[in-house]
CSV table of C-alpha atoms in Angstrom, one decimal:
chain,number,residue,atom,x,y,z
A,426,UNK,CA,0.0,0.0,0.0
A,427,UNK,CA,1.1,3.7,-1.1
A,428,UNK,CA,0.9,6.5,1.9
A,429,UNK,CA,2.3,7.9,4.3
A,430,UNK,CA,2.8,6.6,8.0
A,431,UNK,CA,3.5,8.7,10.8
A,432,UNK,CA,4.6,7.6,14.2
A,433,UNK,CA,3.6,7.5,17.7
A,434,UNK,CA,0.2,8.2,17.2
A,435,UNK,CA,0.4,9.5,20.7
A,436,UNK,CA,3.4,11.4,22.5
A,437,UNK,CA,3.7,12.5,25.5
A,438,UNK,CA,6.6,14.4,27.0
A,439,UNK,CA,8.0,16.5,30.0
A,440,UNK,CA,8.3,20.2,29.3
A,441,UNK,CA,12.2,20.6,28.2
A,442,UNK,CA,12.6,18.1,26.3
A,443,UNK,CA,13.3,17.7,22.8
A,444,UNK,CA,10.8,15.3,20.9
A,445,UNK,CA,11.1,13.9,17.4
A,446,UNK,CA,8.0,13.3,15.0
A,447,UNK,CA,8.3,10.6,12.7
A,448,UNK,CA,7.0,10.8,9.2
A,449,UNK,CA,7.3,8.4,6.1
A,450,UNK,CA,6.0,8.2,3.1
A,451,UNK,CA,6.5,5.4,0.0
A,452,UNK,CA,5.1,7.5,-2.3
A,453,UNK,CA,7.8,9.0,-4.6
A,454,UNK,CA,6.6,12.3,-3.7
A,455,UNK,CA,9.3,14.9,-4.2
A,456,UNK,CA,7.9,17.6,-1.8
A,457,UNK,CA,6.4,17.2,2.0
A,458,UNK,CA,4.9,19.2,4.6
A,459,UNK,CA,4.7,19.6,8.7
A,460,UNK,CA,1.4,21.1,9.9
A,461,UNK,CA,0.5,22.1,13.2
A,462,UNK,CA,-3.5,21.6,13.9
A,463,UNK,CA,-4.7,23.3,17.5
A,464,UNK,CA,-8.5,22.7,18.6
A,465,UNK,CA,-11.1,24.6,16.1
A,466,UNK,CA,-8.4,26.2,13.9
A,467,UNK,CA,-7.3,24.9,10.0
A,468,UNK,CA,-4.0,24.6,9.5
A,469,UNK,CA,-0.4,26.1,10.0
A,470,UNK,CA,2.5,25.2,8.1
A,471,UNK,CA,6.2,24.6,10.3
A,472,UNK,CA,8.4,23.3,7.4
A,473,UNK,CA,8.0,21.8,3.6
A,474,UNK,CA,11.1,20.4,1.8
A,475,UNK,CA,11.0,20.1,-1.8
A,476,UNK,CA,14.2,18.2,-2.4
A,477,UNK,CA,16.3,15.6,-0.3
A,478,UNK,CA,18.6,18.4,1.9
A,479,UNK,CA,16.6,21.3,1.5
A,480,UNK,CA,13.8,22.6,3.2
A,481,UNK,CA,12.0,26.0,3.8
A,482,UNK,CA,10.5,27.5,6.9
A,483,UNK,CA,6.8,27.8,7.2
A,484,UNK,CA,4.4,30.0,8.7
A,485,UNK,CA,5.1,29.1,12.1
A,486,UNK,CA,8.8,27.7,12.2
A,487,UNK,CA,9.7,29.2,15.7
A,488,UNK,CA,11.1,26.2,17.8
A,489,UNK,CA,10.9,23.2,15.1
A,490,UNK,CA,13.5,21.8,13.3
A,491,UNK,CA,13.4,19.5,10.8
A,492,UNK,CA,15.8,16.9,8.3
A,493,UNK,CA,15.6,15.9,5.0
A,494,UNK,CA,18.0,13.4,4.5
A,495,UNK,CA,16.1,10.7,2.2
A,496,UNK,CA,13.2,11.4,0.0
A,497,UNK,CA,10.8,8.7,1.8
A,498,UNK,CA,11.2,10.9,5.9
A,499,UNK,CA,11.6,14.2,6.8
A,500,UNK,CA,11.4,14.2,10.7
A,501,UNK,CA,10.7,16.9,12.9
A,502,UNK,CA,11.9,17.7,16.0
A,503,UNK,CA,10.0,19.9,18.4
A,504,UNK,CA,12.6,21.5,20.7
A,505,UNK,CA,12.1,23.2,24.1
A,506,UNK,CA,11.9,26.3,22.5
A,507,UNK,CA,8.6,25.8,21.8
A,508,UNK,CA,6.6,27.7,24.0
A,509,UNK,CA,3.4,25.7,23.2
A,510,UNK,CA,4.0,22.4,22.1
A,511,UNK,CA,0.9,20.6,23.1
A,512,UNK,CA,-0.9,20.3,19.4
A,513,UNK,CA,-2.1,18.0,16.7
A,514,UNK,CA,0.4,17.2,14.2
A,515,UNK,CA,0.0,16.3,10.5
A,516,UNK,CA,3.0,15.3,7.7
A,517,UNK,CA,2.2,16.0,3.8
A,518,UNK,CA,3.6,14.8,0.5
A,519,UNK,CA,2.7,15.9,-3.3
A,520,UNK,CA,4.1,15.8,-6.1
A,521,UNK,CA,6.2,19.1,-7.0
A,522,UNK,CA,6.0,20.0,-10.5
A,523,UNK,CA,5.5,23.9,-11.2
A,524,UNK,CA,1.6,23.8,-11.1
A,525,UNK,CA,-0.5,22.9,-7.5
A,526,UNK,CA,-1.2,19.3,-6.9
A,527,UNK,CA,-2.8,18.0,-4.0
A,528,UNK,CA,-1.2,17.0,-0.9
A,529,UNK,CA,-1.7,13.6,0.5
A,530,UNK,CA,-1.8,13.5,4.3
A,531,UNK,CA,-0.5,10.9,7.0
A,532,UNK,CA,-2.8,10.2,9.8
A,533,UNK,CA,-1.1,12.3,12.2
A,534,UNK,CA,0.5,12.6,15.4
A,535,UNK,CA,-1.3,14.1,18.5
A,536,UNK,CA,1.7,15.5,21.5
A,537,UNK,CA,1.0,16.5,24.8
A,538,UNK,CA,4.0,18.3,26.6
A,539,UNK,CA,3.3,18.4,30.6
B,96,UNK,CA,-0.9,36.5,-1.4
B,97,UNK,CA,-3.8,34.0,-1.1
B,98,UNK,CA,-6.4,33.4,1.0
B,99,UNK,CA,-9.5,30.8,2.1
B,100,UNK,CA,-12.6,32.3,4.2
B,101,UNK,CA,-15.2,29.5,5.2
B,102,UNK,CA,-18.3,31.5,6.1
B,103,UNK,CA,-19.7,28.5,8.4
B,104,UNK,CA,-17.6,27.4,11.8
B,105,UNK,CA,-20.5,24.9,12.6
B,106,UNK,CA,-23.5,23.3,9.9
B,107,UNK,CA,-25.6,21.5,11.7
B,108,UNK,CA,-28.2,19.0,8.8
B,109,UNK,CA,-30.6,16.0,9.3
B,110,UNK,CA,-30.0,12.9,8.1
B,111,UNK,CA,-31.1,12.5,4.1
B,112,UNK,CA,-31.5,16.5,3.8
B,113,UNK,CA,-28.9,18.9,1.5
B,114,UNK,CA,-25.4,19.5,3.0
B,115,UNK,CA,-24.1,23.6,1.8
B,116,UNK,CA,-20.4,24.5,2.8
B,117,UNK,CA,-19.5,27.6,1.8
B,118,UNK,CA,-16.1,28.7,1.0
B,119,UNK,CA,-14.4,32.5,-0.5
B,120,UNK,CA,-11.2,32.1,-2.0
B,121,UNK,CA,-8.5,35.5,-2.6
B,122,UNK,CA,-6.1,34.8,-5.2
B,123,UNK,CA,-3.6,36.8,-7.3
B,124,UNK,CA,-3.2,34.1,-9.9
B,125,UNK,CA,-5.4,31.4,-11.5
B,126,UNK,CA,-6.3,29.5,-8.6
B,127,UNK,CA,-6.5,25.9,-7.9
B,128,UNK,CA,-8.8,24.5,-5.0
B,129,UNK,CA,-9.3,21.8,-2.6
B,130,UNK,CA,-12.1,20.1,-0.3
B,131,UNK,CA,-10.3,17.9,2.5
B,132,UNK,CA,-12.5,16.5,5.0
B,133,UNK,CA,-11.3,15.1,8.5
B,134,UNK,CA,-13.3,12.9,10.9
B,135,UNK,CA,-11.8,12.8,14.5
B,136,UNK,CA,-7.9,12.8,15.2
B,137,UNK,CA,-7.4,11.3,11.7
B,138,UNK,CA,-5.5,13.1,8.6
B,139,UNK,CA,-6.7,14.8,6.0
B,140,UNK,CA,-8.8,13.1,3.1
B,141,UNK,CA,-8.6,15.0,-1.1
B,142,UNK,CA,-12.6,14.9,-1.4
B,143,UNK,CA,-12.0,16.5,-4.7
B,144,UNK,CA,-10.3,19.4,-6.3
B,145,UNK,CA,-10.1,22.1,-8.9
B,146,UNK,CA,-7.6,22.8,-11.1
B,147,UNK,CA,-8.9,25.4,-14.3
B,148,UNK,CA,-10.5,22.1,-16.3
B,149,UNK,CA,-14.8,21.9,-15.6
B,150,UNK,CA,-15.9,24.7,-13.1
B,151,UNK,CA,-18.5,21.7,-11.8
B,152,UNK,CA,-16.0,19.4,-9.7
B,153,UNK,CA,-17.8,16.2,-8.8
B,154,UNK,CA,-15.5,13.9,-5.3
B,155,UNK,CA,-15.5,11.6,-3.6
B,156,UNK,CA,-19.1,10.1,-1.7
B,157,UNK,CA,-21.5,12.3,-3.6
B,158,UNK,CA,-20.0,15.8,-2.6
B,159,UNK,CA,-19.1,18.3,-5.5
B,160,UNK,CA,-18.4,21.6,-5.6
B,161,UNK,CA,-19.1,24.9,-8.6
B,162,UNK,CA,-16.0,27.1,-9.2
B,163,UNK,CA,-17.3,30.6,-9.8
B,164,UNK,CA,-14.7,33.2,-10.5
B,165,UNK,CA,-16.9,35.8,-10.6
B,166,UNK,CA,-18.1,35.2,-7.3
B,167,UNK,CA,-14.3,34.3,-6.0
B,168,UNK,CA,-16.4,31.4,-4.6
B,169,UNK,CA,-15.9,27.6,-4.5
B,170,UNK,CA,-18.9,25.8,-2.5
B,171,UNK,CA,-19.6,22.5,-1.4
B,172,UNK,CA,-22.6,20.6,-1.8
B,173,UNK,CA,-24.2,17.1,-0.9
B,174,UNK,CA,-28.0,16.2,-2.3
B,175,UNK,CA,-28.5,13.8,1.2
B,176,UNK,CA,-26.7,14.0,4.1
B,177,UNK,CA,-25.4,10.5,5.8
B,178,UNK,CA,-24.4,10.1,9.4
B,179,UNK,CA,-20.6,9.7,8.4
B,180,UNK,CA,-20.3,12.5,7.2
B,181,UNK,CA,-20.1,14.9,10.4
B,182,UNK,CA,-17.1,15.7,10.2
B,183,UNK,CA,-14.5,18.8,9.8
B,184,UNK,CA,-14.2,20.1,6.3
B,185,UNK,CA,-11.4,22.5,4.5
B,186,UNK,CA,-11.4,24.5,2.2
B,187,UNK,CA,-8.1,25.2,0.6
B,188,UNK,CA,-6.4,26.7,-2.2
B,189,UNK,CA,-3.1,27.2,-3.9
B,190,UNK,CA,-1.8,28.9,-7.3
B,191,UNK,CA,1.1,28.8,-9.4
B,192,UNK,CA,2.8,31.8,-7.8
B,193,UNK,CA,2.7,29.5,-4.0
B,194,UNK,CA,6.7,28.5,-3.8
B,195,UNK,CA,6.8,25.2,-2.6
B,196,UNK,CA,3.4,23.8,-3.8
B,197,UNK,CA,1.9,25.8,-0.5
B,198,UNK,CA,-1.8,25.6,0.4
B,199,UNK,CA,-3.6,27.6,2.6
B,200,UNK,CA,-6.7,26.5,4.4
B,201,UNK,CA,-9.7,27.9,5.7
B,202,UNK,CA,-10.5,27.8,9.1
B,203,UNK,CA,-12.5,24.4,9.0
B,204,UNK,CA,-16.0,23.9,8.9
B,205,UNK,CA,-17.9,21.3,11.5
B,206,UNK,CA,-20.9,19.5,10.4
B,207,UNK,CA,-22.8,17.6,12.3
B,208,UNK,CA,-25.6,15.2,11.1
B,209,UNK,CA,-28.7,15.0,13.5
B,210,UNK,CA,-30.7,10.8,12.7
């Protein structure tokens, strides 16, 4: 099966520590995506990579890093910088070829920093 | 710059009856646009999408959705509601001048779908 897999579906973590997001995807999809999802709002972009070591801040990159080291994963790591970590998170592929394509979404992974 | 405005935070239907989402899109550029729908701490599903071919856009599980430029306006429709579909629902849209293949989404709409 072709998708994308993100893991844990569940995190939780001590405030301070750094956490790493795990995000997958066998779909030969050149370009992909971190959202951030909070209750009753859409969503906010953190980082997209087009190409294997590049990527491009988003709207709301304060506190995240991320990798992109293979084509298939591009982790991200939610530092202690954060100041509110505690969200819904969703990874993204699409194809990336000049014109908008759709993005194909893994089923997301939901943190809870205490 | 680009922009989504979904007029609706909460629809509330019966079961069988006509489902309306309304969406407002702001675009520089020739747009293209995007339904998603997402039920409970799952990802986001492609219900269907328009990119500048037939201004009628017919998805996934009945929905579709009339492109009308001179209304900057891209609804969504459903003849009969059906209990799964309460759900959260995004609008989106993206044009060629987005670096990176970026969308940006509306704020969500809920549905929910009274038996």
């Amino acid at each position: 099966d072709g998708g994308i897999t993100q893991s844990p579906k569940y995190l939780f973590r001590k405030e301070g520590q750094n956490v790493t997001l795990s995000c997958e995807q066998n779909l030969n999809h050149d370009a992909m995506y971190w959202y951030r999802q909070d209750p009753g709002q859409g969503l906010r972009l953190i980082y997209y990579s087009q190409i294997v070591n590049d990527f491009q801040k988003g709207d709301i990159a304060e506190g995240y890093s991320v990798s992109r080291e293979k084509k298939e994963s591009f982790p991200l790591t939610v530092t202690s910088a954060q100041k509110n970590p505690t969200a819904f998170y969703l990874c993204a592929s699409s194809i990336d070829r000049g014109i908008p394509y759709e993005q194909y979404f893994g089923p997301g992974t939901r943190l809870t920093v205490t | 710059a680009q922009s989504v405005t979904q007029l609706d935070s909460h629809v509330s239907v019966s079961e069988g009856t006509p489902v309306l989402l309304r969406c407002n899109y702001s675009s520089s550029y020739s747009p293209s646009l995007f339904w998603y729908v997402q039920h409970p701490n799952k990802g986001l599903q492609l219900l269907l999408k328009y990119t500048s071919a037939a201004t009628l856009v017919k998805g996934i599980n009945g929905f579709e959705a009339e492109f009308k430029k001179s209304e900057t306006s891209f609804h969504l429709t459903k003849p009969s509601a059906h209990m799964s579909d309460a759900a959260e629902y995004f609008c989106v849209v993206s044009d060629l001048k987005a670096a990176g293949n970026k969308l940006t989404f509306g704020g969500g709409t809920r549905v929910l779908v009274k038996p």
